[in-house]
Short mmCIF file of C-alpha atoms in Angstrom, two decimals:
data_model
loop_
_atom_site.label_atom_id
_atom_site.label_comp_id
_atom_site.label_asym_id
_atom_site.label_seq_id
_atom_site.Cartn_x
_atom_site.Cartn_y
_atom_site.Cartn_z
CA UNK A 1 -35.42 -54.32 61.41
CA UNK A 2 -37.32 -55.68 64.40
CA UNK A 3 -34.86 -58.56 64.87
CA UNK A 4 -31.96 -56.15 65.31
CA UNK A 5 -33.95 -54.05 67.75
CA UNK A 6 -34.77 -57.18 69.74
CA UNK A 7 -31.09 -58.21 69.71
CA UNK A 8 -30.10 -54.78 70.99
CA UNK A 9 -32.64 -54.92 73.81
CA UNK A 10 -31.71 -58.52 74.59
CA UNK A 11 -28.11 -57.48 75.25
CA UNK A 12 -29.05 -54.98 77.94
CA UNK A 13 -29.03 -57.52 80.78
CA UNK A 14 -26.29 -59.83 79.47
CA UNK A 15 -23.00 -60.03 81.34
CA UNK A 16 -19.99 -59.03 79.18
CA UNK A 17 -22.47 -57.90 76.52
CA UNK A 18 -19.75 -56.15 74.51
CA UNK A 19 -18.14 -59.53 73.76
CA UNK A 20 -21.17 -61.68 72.85
CA UNK A 21 -20.53 -61.59 69.11
CA UNK A 22 -16.82 -62.31 69.57
CA UNK A 23 -17.64 -65.34 71.74
CA UNK A 24 -20.08 -66.68 69.16
CA UNK A 25 -17.73 -66.12 66.22
CA UNK A 26 -14.79 -67.80 67.96
CA UNK A 27 -16.65 -71.10 67.70
CA UNK A 28 -16.86 -70.89 63.88
CA UNK A 29 -13.91 -68.69 62.95
CA UNK A 30 -11.64 -71.55 61.85
CA UNK A 31 -14.16 -72.63 59.20
CA UNK A 32 -13.86 -69.40 57.20
CA UNK A 33 -11.19 -67.44 55.40
CA UNK A 34 -13.10 -64.20 56.05
CA UNK A 35 -15.96 -63.16 58.28
CA UNK A 36 -17.55 -59.87 57.29
CA UNK A 37 -19.75 -58.04 59.76
CA UNK A 38 -21.92 -55.29 58.30
CA UNK A 39 -22.82 -52.73 60.95
CA UNK A 40 -25.52 -50.12 61.21
CA UNK A 41 -24.27 -46.55 60.80
CA UNK A 42 -25.10 -45.69 64.40
CA UNK A 43 -22.94 -46.54 67.37
CA UNK A 44 -25.07 -48.92 69.40
CA UNK A 45 -24.44 -52.14 71.30
CA UNK A 46 -24.53 -54.21 68.08
CA UNK A 47 -21.83 -52.04 66.53
CA UNK A 48 -19.77 -52.16 69.72
CA UNK A 49 -20.03 -55.97 69.61
CA UNK A 50 -18.85 -55.97 66.00
CA UNK A 51 -15.88 -53.74 66.79
CA UNK A 52 -14.96 -55.87 69.80
CA UNK A 53 -15.06 -58.99 67.59
CA UNK A 54 -13.30 -57.61 64.52
CA UNK A 55 -9.65 -57.79 63.59
CA UNK A 56 -9.94 -54.96 61.09
CA UNK A 57 -12.50 -52.41 60.01
CA UNK A 58 -13.37 -50.90 56.65
CA UNK A 59 -14.69 -47.37 56.99
CA UNK A 60 -17.19 -46.43 54.28
CA UNK A 61 -16.93 -42.72 53.54
CA UNK A 62 -19.55 -40.87 51.55
CA UNK A 63 -17.72 -38.32 49.45
CA UNK A 64 -19.55 -35.43 51.06
CA UNK A 65 -18.60 -32.72 53.53
CA UNK A 66 -20.52 -33.93 56.59
CA UNK A 67 -19.02 -37.39 56.26
CA UNK A 68 -15.59 -35.88 56.81
CA UNK A 69 -16.82 -34.26 60.00
CA UNK A 70 -18.17 -37.59 61.26
CA UNK A 71 -14.92 -39.38 60.45
CA UNK A 72 -13.04 -37.78 63.34
CA UNK A 73 -15.78 -38.95 65.73
CA UNK A 74 -15.52 -42.48 64.35
CA UNK A 75 -11.73 -42.46 64.67
CA UNK A 76 -12.10 -41.40 68.32
CA UNK A 77 -14.57 -44.24 68.86
CA UNK A 78 -12.11 -46.72 67.34
CA UNK A 79 -9.43 -45.38 69.68
CA UNK A 80 -11.71 -45.99 72.66
CA UNK A 81 -12.57 -49.50 71.46
CA UNK A 82 -8.85 -50.26 71.12
CA UNK A 83 -8.20 -48.93 74.61
CA UNK A 84 -11.03 -50.74 76.32
CA UNK A 85 -12.34 -53.70 74.33
CA UNK A 86 -10.11 -54.74 71.45
CA UNK A 87 -6.47 -53.60 71.42
CA UNK A 88 -5.83 -55.39 68.10
CA UNK A 89 -8.51 -53.58 66.07
CA UNK A 90 -6.95 -51.98 62.99
CA UNK A 91 -8.22 -50.00 60.04
CA UNK A 92 -7.97 -52.10 56.88
CA UNK A 93 -9.08 -49.26 54.67
CA UNK A 94 -11.31 -46.33 53.92
CA UNK A 95 -13.86 -46.96 51.18
CA UNK A 96 -15.10 -43.98 49.20
CA UNK A 97 -18.83 -44.39 48.55
CA UNK A 98 -21.47 -42.42 46.66
CA UNK A 99 -18.56 -41.15 44.61
CA UNK A 100 -19.36 -38.93 41.62
CA UNK A 101 -16.31 -38.26 39.45
CA UNK A 102 -18.07 -35.22 37.94
CA UNK A 103 -18.53 -33.59 41.34
CA UNK A 104 -15.89 -31.18 42.61
CA UNK A 105 -16.94 -32.01 46.17
CA UNK A 106 -16.36 -35.74 45.63
CA UNK A 107 -12.94 -34.96 44.19
CA UNK A 108 -12.07 -32.69 47.12
CA UNK A 109 -13.20 -35.17 49.78
CA UNK A 110 -11.29 -37.94 48.00
CA UNK A 111 -8.16 -35.78 47.86
CA UNK A 112 -8.43 -34.98 51.59
CA UNK A 113 -8.80 -38.67 52.44
CA UNK A 114 -5.75 -39.51 50.32
CA UNK A 115 -3.77 -36.68 51.91
CA UNK A 116 -4.54 -37.73 55.49
CA UNK A 117 -4.74 -41.52 55.17
CA UNK A 118 -2.55 -42.36 52.16
CA UNK A 119 -2.34 -46.10 51.55
CA UNK A 120 -5.28 -46.76 53.89
CA UNK A 121 -7.62 -45.33 51.24
CA UNK A 122 -8.84 -48.17 49.06
CA UNK A 123 -8.35 -47.77 45.31
CA UNK A 124 -11.91 -48.86 44.57
CA UNK A 125 -14.61 -46.20 44.75
CA UNK A 126 -18.29 -47.12 44.92
CA UNK A 127 -20.08 -44.74 42.56
CA UNK A 128 -23.37 -43.01 43.08
CA UNK A 129 -25.58 -45.43 41.15
CA UNK A 130 -29.35 -45.69 40.69
CA UNK A 131 -29.24 -49.48 40.37
CA UNK A 132 -27.54 -49.77 43.77
CA UNK A 133 -30.25 -47.59 45.28
CA UNK A 134 -33.03 -49.62 43.64
CA UNK A 135 -31.80 -53.08 44.70
CA UNK A 136 -33.02 -52.99 48.35
CA UNK A 137 -36.53 -51.96 47.30
CA UNK A 138 -36.66 -55.18 45.28
CA UNK A 139 -35.34 -57.22 48.21
CA UNK A 140 -32.14 -58.10 46.36
CA UNK A 141 -28.44 -57.50 46.82
CA UNK A 142 -26.92 -55.26 44.14
CA UNK A 143 -25.15 -58.15 42.39
CA UNK A 144 -28.37 -60.13 42.05
CA UNK A 145 -30.40 -57.10 40.99
CA UNK A 146 -28.10 -55.88 38.20
CA UNK A 147 -24.65 -57.44 38.01
CA UNK A 148 -23.78 -55.25 35.01
CA UNK A 149 -24.39 -51.91 36.75
CA UNK A 150 -21.41 -49.71 37.53
CA UNK A 151 -22.17 -50.04 41.24
CA UNK A 152 -22.20 -53.85 41.16
CA UNK A 153 -18.98 -53.90 39.15
CA UNK A 154 -17.40 -51.61 41.75
CA UNK A 155 -18.34 -54.03 44.55
CA UNK A 156 -16.79 -56.90 42.58
CA UNK A 157 -13.62 -54.82 42.20
CA UNK A 158 -13.72 -54.04 45.93
CA UNK A 159 -13.88 -57.74 46.79
CA UNK A 160 -10.84 -58.42 44.62
CA UNK A 161 -8.94 -55.50 46.14
CA UNK A 162 -9.73 -56.65 49.68
CA UNK A 163 -8.64 -60.23 48.99
CA UNK A 164 -5.42 -58.88 47.49
CA UNK A 165 -4.79 -56.49 50.38
CA UNK A 166 -5.49 -59.16 52.98
CA UNK A 167 -3.28 -61.66 51.15
CA UNK A 168 -0.41 -59.16 51.16
CA UNK A 169 -0.76 -58.30 54.84
CA UNK A 170 -1.79 -61.67 56.28
CA UNK A 171 -0.65 -64.24 53.75
CA UNK A 172 -2.90 -66.15 51.36
CA UNK A 173 -6.23 -67.25 52.87
#
């Protein structure tokens, strides 16, 4: 939206602009068990700020062919961020999205992710779901729009899986 565009432009002349979000979050980090930063799909200064501030990243992967092609670019970007901005950045998991169990392509992409990334692939899959697609047009998050939809239930399962995974790797929050 316009606020994000303004934030992007506002960072152009800021010293150490890659670290602005990290500096801001450091002041409040101790008050939270988790801080989740949702990034735009493009690599811009806001996303770079998020990657510089993050401890771990969840990579959403549409279960489609072109998403696999883009994954190698994203992994190279993460490598560069580790080398230059945030050496501690790790991949928490890959999240399969827009997953259709009936689709051979979804099954194949999922199998390739499991083959190459193993335990990094999250168990939860976010299904292709009309109710998820409708929620933004009503100005609501999926859980508020239709908590009983398969998509909303998948996000609830994802939250539980992430809390469990983080508890195992970092201790209880």
